[in-house]
Coordinates of N, CA, C and O in Angstrom, one line a residue:
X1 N 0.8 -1.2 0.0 CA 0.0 0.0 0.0 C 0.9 1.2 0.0 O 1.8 1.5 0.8
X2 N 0.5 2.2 -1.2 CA 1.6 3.5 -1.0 C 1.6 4.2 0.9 O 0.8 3.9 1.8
X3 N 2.4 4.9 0.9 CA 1.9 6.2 1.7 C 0.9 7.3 1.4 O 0.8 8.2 2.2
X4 N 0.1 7.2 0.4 CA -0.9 8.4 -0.1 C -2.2 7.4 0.6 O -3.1 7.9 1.2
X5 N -2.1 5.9 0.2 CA -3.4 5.1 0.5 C -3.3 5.2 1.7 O -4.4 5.3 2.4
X6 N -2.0 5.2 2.5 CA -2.7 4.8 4.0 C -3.0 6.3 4.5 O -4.2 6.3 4.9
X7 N -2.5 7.2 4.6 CA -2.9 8.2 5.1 C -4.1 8.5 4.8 O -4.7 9.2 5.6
X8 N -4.9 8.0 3.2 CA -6.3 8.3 3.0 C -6.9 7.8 3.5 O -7.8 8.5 4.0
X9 N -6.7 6.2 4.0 CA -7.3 5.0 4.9 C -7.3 5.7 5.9 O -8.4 6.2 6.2
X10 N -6.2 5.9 6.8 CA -6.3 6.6 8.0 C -7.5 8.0 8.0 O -8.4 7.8 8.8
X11 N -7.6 8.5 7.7 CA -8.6 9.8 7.7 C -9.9 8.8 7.6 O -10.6 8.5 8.6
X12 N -10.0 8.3 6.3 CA -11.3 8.0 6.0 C -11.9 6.7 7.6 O -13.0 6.6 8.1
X13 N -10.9 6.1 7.9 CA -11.3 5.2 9.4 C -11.9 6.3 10.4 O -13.0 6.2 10.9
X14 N -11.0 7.3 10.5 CA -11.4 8.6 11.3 C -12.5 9.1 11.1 O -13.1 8.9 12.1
X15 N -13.0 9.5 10.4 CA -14.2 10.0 9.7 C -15.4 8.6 10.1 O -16.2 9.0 10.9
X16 N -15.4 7.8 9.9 CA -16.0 6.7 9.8 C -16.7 6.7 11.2 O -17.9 7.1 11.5
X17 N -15.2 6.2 12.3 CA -15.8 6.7 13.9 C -15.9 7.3 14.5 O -15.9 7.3 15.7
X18 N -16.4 8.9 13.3 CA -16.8 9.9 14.6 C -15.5 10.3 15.1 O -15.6 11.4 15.7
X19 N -14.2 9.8 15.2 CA -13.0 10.3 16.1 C -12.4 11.6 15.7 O -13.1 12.2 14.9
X20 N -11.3 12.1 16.2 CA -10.5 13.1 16.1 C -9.3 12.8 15.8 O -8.8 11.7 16.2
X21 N -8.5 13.5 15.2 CA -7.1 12.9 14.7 C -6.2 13.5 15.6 O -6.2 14.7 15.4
X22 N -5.4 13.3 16.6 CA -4.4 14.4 17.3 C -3.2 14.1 17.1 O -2.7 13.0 17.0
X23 N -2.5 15.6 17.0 CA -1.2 15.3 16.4 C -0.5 16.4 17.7 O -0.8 17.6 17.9
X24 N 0.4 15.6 18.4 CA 1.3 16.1 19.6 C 1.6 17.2 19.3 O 1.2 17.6 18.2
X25 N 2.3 18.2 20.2 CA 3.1 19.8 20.2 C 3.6 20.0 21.5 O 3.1 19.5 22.5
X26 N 4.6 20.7 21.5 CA 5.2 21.0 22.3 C 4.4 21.9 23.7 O 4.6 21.7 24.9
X27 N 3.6 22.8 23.2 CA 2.8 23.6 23.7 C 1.5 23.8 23.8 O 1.1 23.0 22.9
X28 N 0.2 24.3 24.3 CA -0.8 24.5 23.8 C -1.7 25.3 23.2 O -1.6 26.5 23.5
X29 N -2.5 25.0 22.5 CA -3.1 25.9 21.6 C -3.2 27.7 22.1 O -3.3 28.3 23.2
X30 N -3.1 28.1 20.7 CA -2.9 29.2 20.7 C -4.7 30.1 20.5 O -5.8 29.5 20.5
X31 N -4.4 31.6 20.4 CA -5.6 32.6 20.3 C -6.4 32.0 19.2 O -5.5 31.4 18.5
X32 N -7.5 31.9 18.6 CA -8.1 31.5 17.8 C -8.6 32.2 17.0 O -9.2 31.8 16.0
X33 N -8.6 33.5 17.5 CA -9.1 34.9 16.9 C -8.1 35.5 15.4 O -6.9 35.5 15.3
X34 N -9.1 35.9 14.4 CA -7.7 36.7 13.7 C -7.2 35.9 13.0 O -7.6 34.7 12.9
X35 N -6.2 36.4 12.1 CA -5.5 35.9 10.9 C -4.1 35.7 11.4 O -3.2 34.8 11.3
X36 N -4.2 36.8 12.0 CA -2.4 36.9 12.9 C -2.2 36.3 14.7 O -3.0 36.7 15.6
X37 N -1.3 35.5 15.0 CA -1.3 35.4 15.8 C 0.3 36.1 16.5 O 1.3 36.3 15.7
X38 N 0.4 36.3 18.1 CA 1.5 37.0 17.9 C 2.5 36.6 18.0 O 3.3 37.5 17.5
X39 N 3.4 35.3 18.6 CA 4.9 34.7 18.0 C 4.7 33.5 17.9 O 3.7 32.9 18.3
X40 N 6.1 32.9 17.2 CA 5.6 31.4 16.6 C 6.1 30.3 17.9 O 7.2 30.5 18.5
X41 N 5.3 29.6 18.1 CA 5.4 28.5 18.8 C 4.9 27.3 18.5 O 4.2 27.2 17.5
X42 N 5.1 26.3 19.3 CA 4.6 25.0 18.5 C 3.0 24.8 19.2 O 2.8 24.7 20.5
X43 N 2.2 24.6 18.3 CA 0.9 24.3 18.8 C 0.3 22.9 18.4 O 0.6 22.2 17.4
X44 N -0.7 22.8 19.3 CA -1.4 21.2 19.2 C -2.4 21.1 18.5 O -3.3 22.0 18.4
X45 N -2.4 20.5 18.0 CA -3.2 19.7 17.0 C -4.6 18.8 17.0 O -4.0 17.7 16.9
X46 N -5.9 18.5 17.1 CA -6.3 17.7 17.0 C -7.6 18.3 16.0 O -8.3 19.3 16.0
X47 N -7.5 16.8 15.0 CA -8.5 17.2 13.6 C -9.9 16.7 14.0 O -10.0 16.1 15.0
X48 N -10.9 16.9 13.5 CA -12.1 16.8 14.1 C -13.2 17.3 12.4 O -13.1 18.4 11.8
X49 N -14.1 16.1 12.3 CA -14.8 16.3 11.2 C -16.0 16.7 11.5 O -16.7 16.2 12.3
X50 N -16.3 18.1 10.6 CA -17.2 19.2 11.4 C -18.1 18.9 9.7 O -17.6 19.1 8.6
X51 N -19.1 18.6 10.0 CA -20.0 18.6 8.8 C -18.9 18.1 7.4 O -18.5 18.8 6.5
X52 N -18.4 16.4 7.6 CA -17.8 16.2 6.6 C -16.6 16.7 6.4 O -15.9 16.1 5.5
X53 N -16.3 17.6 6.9 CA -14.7 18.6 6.5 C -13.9 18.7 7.7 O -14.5 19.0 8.8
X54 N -12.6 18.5 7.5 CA -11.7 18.7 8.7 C -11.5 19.6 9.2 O -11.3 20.6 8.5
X55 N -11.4 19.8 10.3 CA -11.0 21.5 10.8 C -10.7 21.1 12.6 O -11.3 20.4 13.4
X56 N -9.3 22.0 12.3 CA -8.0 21.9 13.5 C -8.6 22.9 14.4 O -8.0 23.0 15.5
X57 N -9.7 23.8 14.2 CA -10.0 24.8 15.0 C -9.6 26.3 15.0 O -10.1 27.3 15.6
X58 N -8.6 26.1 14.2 CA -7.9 27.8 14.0 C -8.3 28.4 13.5 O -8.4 29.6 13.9
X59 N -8.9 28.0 11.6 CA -9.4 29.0 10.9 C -10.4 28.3 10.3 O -10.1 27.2 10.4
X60 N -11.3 28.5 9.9 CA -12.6 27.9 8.9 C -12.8 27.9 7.6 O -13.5 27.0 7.0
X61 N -12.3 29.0 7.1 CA -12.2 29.2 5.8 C -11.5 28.3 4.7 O -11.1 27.2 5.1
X62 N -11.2 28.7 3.1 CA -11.2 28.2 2.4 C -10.3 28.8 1.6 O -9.7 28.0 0.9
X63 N -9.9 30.2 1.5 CA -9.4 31.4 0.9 C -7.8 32.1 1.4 O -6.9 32.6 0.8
X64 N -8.0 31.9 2.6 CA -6.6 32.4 3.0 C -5.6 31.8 3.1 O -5.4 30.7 3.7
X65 N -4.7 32.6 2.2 CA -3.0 31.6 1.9 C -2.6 32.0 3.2 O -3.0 33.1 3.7
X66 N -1.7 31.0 3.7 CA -0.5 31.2 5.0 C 0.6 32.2 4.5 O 1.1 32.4 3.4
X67 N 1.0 32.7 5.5 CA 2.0 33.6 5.2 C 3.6 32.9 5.6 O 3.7 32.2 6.6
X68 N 4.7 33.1 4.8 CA 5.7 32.3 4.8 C 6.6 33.4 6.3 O 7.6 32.9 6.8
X69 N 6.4 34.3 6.7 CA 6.7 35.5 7.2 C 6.5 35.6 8.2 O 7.5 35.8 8.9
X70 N 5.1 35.6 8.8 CA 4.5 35.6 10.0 C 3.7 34.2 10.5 O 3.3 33.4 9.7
X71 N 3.5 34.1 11.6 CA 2.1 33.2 12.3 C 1.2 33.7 12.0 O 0.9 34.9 12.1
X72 N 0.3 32.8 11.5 CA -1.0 32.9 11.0 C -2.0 31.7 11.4 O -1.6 30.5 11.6
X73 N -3.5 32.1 11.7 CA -4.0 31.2 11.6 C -4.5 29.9 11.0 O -5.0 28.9 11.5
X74 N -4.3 30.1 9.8 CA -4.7 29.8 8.3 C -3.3 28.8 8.1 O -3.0 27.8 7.5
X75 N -2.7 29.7 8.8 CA -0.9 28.6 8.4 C -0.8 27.7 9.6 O 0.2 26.9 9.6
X76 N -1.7 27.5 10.9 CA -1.6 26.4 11.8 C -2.6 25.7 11.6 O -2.5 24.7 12.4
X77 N -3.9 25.7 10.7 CA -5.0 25.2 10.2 C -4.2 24.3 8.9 O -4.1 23.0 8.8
X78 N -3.9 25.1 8.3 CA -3.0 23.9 6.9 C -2.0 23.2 7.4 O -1.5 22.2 6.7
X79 N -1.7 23.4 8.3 CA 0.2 22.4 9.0 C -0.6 21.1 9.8 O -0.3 19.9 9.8
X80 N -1.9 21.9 10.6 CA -2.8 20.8 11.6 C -3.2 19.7 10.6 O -3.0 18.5 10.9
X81 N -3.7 19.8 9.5 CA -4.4 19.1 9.0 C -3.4 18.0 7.7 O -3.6 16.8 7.5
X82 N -2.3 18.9 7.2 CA -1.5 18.4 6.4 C -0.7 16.9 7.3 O -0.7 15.8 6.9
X83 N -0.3 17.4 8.7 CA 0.4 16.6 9.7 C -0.9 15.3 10.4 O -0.9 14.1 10.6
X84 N -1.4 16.1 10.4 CA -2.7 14.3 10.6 C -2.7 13.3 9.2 O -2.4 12.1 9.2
X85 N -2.9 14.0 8.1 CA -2.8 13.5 7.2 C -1.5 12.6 7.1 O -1.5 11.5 6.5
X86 N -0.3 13.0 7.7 CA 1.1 12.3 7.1 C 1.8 12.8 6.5 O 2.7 12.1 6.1
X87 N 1.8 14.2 6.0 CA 2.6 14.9 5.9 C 3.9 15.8 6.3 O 3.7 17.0 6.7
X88 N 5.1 15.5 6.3 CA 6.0 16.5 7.4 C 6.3 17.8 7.0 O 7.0 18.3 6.1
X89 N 5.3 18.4 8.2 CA 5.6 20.0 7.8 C 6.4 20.6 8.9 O 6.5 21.8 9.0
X90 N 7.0 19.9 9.6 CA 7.6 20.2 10.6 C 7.2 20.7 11.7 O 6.3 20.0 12.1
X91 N 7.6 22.1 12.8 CA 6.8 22.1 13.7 C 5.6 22.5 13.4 O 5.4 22.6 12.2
X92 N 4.7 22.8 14.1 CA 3.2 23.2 13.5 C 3.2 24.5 14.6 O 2.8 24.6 15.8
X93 N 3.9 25.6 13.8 CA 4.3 27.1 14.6 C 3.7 27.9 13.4 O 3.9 29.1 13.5
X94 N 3.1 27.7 12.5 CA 1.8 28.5 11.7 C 2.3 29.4 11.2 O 1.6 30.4 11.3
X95 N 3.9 29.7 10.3 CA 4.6 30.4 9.9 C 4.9 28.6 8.5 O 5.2 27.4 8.7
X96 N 4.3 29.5 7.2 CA 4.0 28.5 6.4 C 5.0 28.5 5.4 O 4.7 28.7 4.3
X97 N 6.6 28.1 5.8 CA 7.6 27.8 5.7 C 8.3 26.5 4.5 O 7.6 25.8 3.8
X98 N 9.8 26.4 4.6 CA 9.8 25.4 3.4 C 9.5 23.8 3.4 O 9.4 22.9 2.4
X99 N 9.2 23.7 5.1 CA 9.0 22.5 5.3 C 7.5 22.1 5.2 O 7.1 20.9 4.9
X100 N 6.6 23.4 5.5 CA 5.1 23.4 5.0 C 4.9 22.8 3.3 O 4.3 21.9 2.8
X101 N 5.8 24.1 2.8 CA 5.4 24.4 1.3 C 6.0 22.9 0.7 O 5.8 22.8 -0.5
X102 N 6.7 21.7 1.1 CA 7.0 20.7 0.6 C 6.0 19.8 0.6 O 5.6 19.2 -0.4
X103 N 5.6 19.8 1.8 CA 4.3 19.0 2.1 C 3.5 19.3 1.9 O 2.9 18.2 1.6
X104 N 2.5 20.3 1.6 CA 1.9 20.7 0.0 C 1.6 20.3 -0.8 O 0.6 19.6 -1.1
X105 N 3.0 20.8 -1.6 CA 3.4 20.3 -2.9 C 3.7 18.7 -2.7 O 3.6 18.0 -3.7
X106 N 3.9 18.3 -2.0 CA 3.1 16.6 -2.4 C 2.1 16.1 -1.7 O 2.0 14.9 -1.7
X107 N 1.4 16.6 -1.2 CA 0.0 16.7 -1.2 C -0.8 16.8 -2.2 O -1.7 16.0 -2.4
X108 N -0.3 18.1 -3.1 CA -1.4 18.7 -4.4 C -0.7 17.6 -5.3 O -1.4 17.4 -6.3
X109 N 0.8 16.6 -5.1 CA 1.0 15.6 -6.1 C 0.1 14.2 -6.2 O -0.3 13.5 -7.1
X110 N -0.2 14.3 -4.6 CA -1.0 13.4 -4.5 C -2.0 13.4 -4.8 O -2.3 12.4 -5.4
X111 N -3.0 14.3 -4.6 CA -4.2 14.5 -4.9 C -4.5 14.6 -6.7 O -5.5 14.0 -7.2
X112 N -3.6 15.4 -7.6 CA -3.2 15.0 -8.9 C -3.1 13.4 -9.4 O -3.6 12.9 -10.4
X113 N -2.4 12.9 -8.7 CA -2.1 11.5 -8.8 C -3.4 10.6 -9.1 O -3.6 9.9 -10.0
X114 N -4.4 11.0 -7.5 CA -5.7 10.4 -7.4 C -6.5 10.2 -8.2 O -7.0 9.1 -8.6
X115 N -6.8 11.8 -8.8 CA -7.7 11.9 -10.3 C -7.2 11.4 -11.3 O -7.9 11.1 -12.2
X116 N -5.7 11.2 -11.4 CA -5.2 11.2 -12.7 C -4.8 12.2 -13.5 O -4.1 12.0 -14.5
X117 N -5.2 13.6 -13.1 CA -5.2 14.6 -13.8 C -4.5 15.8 -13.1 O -4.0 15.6 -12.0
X118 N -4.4 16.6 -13.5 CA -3.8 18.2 -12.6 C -5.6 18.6 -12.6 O -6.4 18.8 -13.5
X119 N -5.7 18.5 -10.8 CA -6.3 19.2 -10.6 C -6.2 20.4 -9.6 O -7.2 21.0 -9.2
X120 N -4.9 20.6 -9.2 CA -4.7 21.3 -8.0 C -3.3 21.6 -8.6 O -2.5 20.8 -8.9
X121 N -3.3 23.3 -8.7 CA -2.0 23.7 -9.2 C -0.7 23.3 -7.9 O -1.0 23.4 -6.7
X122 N 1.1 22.8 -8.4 CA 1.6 22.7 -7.5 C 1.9 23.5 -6.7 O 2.8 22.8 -6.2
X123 N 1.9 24.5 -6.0 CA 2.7 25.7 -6.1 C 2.9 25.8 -4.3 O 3.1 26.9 -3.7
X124 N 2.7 24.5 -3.7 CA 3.2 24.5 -2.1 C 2.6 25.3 -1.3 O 3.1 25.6 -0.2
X125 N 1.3 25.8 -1.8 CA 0.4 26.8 -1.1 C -0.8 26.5 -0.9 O -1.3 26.4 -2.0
X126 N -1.8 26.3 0.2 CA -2.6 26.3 1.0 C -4.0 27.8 0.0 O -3.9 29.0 0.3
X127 N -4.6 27.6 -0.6 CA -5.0 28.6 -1.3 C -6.9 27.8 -1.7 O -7.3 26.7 -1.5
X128 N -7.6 29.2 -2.6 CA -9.1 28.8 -3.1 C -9.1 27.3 -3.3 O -9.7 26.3 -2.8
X129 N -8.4 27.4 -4.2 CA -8.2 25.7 -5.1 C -7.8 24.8 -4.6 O -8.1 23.6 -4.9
X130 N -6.9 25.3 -3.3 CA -6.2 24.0 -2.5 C -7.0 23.1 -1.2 O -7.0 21.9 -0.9
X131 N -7.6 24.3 -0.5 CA -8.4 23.9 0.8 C -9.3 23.0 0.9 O -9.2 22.1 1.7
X132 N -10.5 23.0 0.0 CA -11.2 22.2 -0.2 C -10.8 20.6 -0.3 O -11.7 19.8 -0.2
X133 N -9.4 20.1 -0.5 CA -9.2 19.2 -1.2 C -8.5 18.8 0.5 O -8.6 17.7 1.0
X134 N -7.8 19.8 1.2 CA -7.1 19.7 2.3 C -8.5 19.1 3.4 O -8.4 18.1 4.1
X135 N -9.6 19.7 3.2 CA -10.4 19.5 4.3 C -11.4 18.4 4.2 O -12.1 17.9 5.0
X136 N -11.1 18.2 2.8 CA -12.3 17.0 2.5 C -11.8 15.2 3.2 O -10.7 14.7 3.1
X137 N -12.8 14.7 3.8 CA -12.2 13.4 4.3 C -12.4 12.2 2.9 O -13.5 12.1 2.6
X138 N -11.6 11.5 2.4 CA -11.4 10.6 1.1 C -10.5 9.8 1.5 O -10.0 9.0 0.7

């Protein structure tokens, strides 16, 4: 079985029982408010299927890219969910970095792979085109 099947396996068992996916951190969760949060630290993780769709709790949306620059909430929402999946994005400090932007970009290879087709541009960014595909359980 690749690594793309089991991580899908794994979500979709998740989904299945109602469970939550939690992924360790050094620290605990941060402000939930906002786009910005104010320094990077490592925060905790646990995924949780909210009407079908995953969500880590930080951001809800669909549209906001992470910032490679700053802590964002949008960038600890794509690292939470990329890292349950099986992804290494390294620490999950919401500063959407090169260790984020790799895991991504094979994420969006994987998900290409899936269909067969390019359906998710590569470009290692969390974005309109991308989230949906991040939050959906499959």
């Amino acid at each position: 079985m690749t690594v793309t099947r089991k991580r899908v396996s794994m979500l979709v068992a998740a989904a299945a029982l109602g469970t939550a996916l939690a992924v360790p951190a050094t620290a605990t969760a941060a402000q939930q408010g906002g786009d910005s949060v104010a320094s990077a630290q490592a925060y905790s993780c646990s995924i949780k299927n909210i009407n079908g769709k995953k969500q880590a709790g930080y951001y809800s949306g669909n549209s906001v890219v992470p910032s490679s620059g700053s802590v964002t909430s949008a960038g600890i929402e794509a690292q939470c969910i990329l890292k349950a999946m099986g992804y290494p994005t390294g620490t999950v400090d919401g500063i959407f970095g090169t260790n984020s932007k790799k895991a991504m970009r094979q994420f969006q290879t994987d998900v290409n792979k899936v269909y067969g087709r390019t359906v998710l541009s590569v470009d290692g960014l969390p974005g309109p085109q991308s989230w949906p595909y991040l939050r959906t359980f499959w």
